[in-house]
XYZ file of N, CA and C in Angstrom:
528
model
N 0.842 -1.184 0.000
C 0.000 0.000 0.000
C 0.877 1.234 0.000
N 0.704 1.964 -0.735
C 1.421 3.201 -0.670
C 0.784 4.119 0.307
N 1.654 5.004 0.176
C 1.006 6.538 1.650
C 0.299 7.383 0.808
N -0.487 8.437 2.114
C -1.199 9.218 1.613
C -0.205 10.145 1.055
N -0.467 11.018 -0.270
C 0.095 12.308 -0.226
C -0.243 13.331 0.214
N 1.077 13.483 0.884
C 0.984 14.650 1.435
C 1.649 15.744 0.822
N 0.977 17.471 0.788
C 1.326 18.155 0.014
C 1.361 19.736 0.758
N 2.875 20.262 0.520
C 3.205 20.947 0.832
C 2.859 22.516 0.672
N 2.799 23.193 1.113
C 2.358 24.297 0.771
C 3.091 25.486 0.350
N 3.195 26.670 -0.920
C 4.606 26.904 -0.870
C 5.002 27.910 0.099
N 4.088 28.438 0.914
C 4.601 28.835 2.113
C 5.188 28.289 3.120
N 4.082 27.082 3.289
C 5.057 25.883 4.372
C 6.358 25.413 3.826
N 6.522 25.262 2.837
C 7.735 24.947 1.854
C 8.993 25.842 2.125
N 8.392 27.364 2.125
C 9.750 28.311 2.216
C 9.975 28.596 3.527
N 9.307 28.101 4.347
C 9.347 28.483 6.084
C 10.590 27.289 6.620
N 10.174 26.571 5.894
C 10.829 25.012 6.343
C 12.484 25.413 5.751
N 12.635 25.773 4.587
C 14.115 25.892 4.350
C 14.656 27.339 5.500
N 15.950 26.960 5.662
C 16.337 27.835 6.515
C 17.221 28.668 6.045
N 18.103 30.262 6.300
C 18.039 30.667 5.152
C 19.129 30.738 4.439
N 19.663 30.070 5.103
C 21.350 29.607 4.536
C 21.150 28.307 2.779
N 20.172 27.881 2.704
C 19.710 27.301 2.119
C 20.429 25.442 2.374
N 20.825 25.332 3.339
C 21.533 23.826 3.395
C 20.468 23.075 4.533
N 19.092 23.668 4.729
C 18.932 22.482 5.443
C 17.022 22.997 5.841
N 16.307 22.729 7.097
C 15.547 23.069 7.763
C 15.974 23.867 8.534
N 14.142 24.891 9.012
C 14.690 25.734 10.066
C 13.970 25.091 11.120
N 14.569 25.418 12.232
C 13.828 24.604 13.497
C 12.680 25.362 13.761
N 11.361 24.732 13.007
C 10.216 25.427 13.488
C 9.549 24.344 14.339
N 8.250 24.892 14.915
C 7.800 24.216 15.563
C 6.145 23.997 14.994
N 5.746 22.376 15.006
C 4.613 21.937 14.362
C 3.523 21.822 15.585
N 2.357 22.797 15.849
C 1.937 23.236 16.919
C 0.549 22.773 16.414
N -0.291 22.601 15.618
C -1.406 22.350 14.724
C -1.781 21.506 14.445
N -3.136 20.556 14.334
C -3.327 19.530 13.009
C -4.910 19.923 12.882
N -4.886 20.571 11.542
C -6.916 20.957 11.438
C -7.340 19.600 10.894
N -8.135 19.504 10.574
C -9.389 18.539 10.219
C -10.486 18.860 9.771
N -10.789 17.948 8.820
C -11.734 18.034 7.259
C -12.226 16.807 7.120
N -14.048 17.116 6.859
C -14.660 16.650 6.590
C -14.846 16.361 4.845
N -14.285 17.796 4.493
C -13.983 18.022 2.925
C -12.779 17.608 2.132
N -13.370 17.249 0.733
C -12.284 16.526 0.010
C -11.633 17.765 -0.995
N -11.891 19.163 -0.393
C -11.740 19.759 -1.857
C -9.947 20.445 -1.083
N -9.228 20.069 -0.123
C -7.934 20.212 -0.252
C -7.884 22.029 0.670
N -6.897 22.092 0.048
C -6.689 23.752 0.199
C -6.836 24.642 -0.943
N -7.379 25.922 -0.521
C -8.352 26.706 -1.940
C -7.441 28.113 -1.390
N -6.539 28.655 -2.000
C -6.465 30.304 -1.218
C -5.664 30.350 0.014
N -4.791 29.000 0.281
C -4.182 29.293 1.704
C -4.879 28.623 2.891
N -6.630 28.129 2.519
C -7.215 27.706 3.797
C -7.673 26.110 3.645
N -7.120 25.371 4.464
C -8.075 23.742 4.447
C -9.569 24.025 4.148
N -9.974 24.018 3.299
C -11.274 24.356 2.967
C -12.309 22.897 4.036
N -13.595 23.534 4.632
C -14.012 22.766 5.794
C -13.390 22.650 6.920
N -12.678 23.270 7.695
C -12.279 22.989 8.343
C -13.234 22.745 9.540
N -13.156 21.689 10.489
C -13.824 21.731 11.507
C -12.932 22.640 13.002
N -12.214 21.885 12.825
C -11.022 22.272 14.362
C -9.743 22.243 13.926
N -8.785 23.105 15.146
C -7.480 23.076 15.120
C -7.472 21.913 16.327
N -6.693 20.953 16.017
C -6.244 19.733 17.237
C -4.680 20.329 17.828
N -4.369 20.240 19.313
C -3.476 20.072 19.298
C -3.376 19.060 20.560
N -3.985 18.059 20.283
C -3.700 16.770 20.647
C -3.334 16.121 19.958
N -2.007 16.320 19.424
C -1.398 14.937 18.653
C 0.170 14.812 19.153
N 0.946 14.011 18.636
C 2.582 14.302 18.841
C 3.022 13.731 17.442
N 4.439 14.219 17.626
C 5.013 14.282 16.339
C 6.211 14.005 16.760
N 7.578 13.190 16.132
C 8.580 12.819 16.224
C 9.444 12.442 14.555
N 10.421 12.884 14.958
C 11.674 12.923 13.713
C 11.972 11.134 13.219
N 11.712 10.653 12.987
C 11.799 9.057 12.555
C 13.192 8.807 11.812
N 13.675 10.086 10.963
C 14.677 9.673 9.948
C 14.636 11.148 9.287
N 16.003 11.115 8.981
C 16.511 12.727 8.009
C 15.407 13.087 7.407
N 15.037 12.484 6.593
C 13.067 13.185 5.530
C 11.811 12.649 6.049
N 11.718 12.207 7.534
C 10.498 11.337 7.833
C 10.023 11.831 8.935
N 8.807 12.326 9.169
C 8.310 12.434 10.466
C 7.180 11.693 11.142
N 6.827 11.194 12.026
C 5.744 10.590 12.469
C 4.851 11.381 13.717
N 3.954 11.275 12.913
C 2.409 11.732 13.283
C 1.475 11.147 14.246
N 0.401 11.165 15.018
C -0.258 10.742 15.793
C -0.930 11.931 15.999
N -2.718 11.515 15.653
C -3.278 12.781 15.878
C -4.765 12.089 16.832
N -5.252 12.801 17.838
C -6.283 12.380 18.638
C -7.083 13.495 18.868
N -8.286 12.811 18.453
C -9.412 13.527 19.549
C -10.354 13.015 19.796
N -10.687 13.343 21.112
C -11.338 12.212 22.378
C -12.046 13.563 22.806
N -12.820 13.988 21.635
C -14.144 14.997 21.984
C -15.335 14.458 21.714
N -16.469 14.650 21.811
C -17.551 14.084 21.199
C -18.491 14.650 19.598
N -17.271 15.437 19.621
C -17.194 16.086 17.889
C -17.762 14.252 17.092
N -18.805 14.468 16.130
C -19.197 13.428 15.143
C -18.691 14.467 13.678
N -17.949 13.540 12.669
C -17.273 13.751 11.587
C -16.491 13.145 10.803
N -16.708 13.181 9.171
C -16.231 11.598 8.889
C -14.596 12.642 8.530
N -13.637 12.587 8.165
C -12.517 12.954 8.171
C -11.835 12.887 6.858
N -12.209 13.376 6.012
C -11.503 13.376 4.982
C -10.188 14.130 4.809
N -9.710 15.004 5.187
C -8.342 15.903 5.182
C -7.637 16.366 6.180
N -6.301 16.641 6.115
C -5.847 16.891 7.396
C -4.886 17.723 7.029
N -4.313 18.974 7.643
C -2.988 19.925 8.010
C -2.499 19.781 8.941
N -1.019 20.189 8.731
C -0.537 21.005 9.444
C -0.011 22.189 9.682
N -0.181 22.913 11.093
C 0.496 23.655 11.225
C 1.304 24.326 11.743
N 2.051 25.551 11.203
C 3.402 25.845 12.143
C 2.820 26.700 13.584
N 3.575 26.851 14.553
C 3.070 28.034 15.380
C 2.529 28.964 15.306
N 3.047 29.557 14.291
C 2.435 31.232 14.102
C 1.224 31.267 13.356
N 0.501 29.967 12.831
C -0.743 29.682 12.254
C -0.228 29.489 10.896
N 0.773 29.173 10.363
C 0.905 29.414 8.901
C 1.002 27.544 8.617
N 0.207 27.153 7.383
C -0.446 26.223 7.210
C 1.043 25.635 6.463
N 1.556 24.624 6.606
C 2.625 23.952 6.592
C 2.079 23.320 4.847
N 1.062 21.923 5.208
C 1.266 21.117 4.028
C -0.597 20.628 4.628
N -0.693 19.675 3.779
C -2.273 19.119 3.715
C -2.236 17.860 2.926
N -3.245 16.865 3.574
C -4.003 15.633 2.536
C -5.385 15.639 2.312
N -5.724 15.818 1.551
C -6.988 15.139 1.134
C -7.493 14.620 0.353
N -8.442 13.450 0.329
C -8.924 12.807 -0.440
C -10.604 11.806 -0.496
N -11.387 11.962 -1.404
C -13.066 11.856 -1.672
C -12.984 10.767 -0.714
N -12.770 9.587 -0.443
C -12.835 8.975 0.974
C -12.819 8.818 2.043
N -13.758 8.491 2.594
C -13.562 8.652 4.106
C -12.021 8.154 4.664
N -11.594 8.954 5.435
C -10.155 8.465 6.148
C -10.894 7.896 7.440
N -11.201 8.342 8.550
C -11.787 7.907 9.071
C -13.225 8.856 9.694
N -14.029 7.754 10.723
C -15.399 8.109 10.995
C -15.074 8.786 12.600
N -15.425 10.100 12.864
C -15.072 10.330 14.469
C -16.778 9.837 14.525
N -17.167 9.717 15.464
C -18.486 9.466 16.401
C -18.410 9.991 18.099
N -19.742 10.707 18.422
C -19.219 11.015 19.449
C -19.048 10.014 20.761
N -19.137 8.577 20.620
C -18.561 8.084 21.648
C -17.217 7.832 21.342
N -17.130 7.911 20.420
C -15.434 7.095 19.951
C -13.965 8.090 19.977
N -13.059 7.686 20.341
C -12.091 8.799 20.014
C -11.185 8.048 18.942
N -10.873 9.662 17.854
C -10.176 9.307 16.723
C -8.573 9.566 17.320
N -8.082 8.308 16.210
C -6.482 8.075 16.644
C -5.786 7.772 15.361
N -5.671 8.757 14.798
C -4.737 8.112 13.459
C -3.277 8.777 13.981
N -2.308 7.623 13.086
C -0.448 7.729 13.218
C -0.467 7.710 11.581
N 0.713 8.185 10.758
C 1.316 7.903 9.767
C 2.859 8.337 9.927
N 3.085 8.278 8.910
C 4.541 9.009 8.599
C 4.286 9.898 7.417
N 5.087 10.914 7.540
C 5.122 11.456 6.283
C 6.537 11.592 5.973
N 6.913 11.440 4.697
C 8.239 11.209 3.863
C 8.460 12.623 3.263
N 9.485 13.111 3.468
C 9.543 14.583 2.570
C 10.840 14.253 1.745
N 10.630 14.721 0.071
C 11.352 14.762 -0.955
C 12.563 15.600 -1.234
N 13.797 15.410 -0.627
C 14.779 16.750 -1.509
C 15.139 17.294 0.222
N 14.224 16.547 0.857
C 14.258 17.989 2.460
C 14.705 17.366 3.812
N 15.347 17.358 4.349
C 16.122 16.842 5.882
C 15.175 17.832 6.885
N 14.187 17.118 7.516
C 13.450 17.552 8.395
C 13.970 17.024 10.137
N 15.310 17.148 10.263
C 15.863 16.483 11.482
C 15.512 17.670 12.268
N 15.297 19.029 12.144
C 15.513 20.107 13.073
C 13.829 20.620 13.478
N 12.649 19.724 12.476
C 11.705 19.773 13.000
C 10.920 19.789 14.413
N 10.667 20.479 15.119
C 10.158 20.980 16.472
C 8.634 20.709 16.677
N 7.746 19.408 17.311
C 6.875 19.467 18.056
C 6.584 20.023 18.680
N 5.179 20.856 19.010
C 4.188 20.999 20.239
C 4.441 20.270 21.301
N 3.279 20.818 22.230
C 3.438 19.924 23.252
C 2.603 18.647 23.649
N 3.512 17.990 23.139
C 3.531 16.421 22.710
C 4.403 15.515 23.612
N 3.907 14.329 23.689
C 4.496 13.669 25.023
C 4.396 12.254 24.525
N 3.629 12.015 23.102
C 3.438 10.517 22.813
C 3.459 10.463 21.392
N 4.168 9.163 21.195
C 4.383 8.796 19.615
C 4.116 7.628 19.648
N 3.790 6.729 18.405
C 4.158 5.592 18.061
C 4.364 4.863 16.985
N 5.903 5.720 16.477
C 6.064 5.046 15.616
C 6.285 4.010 14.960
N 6.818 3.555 13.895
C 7.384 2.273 13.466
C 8.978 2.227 14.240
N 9.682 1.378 14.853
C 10.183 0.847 15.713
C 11.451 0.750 14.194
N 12.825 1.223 14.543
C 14.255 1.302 14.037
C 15.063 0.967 14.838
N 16.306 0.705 14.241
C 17.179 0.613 15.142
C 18.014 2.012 15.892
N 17.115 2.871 15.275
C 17.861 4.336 16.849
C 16.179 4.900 16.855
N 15.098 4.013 17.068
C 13.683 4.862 17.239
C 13.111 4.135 17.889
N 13.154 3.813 19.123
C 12.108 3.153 19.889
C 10.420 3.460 19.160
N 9.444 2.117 19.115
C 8.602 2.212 18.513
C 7.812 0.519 18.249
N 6.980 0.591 17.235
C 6.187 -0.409 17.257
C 6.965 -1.184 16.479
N 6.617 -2.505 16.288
C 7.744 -3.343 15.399
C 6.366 -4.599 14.917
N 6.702 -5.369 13.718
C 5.965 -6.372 13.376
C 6.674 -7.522 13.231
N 6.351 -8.805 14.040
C 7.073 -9.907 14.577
C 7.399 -10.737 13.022
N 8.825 -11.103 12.871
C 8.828 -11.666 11.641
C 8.197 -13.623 11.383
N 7.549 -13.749 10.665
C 7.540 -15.768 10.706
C 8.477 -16.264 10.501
N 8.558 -16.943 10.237
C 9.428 -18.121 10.520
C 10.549 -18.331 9.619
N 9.714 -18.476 8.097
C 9.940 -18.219 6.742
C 10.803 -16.807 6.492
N 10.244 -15.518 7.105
C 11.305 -14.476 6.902
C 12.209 -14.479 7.575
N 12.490 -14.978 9.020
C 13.679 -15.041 10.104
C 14.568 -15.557 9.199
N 13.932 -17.159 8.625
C 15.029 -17.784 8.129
C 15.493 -17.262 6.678
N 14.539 -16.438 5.637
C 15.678 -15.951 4.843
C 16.458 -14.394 5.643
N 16.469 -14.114 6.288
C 17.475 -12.913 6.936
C 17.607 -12.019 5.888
N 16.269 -11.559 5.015
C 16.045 -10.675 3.772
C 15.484 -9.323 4.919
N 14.604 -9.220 5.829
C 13.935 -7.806 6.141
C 14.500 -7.226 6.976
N 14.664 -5.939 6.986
C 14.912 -5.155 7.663
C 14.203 -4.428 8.762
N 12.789 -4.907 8.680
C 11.720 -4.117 9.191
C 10.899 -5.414 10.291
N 11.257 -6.536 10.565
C 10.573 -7.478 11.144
C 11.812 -7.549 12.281
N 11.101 -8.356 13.696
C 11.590 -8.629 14.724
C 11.438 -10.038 14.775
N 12.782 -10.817 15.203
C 12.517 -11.906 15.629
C 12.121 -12.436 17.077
N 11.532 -13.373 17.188
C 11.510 -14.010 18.796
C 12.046 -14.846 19.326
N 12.421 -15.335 20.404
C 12.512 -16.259 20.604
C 12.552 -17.513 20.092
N 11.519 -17.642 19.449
C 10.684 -18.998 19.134
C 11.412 -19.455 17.611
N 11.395 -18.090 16.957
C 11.836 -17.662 15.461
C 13.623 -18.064 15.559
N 14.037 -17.396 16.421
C 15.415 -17.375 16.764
C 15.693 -19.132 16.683
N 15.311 -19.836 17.586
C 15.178 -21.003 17.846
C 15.097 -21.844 16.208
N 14.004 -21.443 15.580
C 13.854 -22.153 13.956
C 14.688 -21.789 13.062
N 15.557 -20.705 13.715
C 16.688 -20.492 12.221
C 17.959 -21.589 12.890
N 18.336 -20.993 13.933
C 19.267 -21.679 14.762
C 19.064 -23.397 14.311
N 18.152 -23.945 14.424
C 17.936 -25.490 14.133
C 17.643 -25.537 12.981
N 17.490 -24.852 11.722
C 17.704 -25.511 10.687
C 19.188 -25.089 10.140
């Protein structure tokens, strides 16, 4: 499955280079609005917007990668088609959207989406979270995080990079 695109804005674009031109500037990602609407950004604004969240956290994963986690545990009902971010000073970073539901908030339920987003050409290491206290990303070897247990079959070809072995796994390569 490929990722959502995500798309930059060229303001969020020129905020992000810093002005020496060799890298990011350390801003800080304080924002995430939310959309019911598929029609994107029109003029600078997430068109639909319902709310600014800043219940989410955000963490540096890798030189062009950041990981996301966005919540709300309001009783807001809304199906979720688009999402921003943004910098501190309100200036709208980048956006996704798309005619499908991403997901359904309801007001008993609280919404919890994570992704990553991958940036092209751009070293986002100096990227600066809100105040954020929780991540969960995909699990590296310098990123504490979630991990997916490898079978048996992948332990023993020693092809992935992205699977954990167990015990059990350890044990079936070892004996054959």
């Amino acid at each position: 499955m490929s990722g959502l695109p995500f798309i930059l804005t060229p303001t969020g674009r020129a905020r992000l280079i810093n002005p020496e031109n060799t890298g990011t500037s350390g801003l800080t990602i304080s924002h995430v609005g939310v959309s019911a609407s598929d029609a994107g950004v029109v003029g600078g604004v997430l068109q639909g917007e319902i709310k600014r969240l800043d219940t989410f956290a955000g963490q540096v994963v890798a030189d062009d990668t950041i990981h996301v986690t966005i919540r709300d545990d309001s009783a807001d009902v809304y199906s979720l088609r688009a999402f921003a971010l943004y910098f501190e000073d309100g200036t709208l970073m980048g956006w996704h959207a798309q005619p499908a539901v991403i997901l359904e908030k309801s007001a008993q339920a609280m919404l919890l989406m994570s992704g990553d987003i991958q940036f092209q050409n751009l070293d986002v290491t100096t990227l600066i979270f809100g105040d954020s206290n929780w991540t969960n990303p995909v699990a590296t070897t310098t990123v504490f995080g979630v991990l997916r247990l490898a079978t048996n079959e992948t332990a023993l070809s020693g092809m992935s990079q992205v699977d954990a072995v167990t015990p059990a796994g350890l044990l079936h390569v070892l004996n054959s």
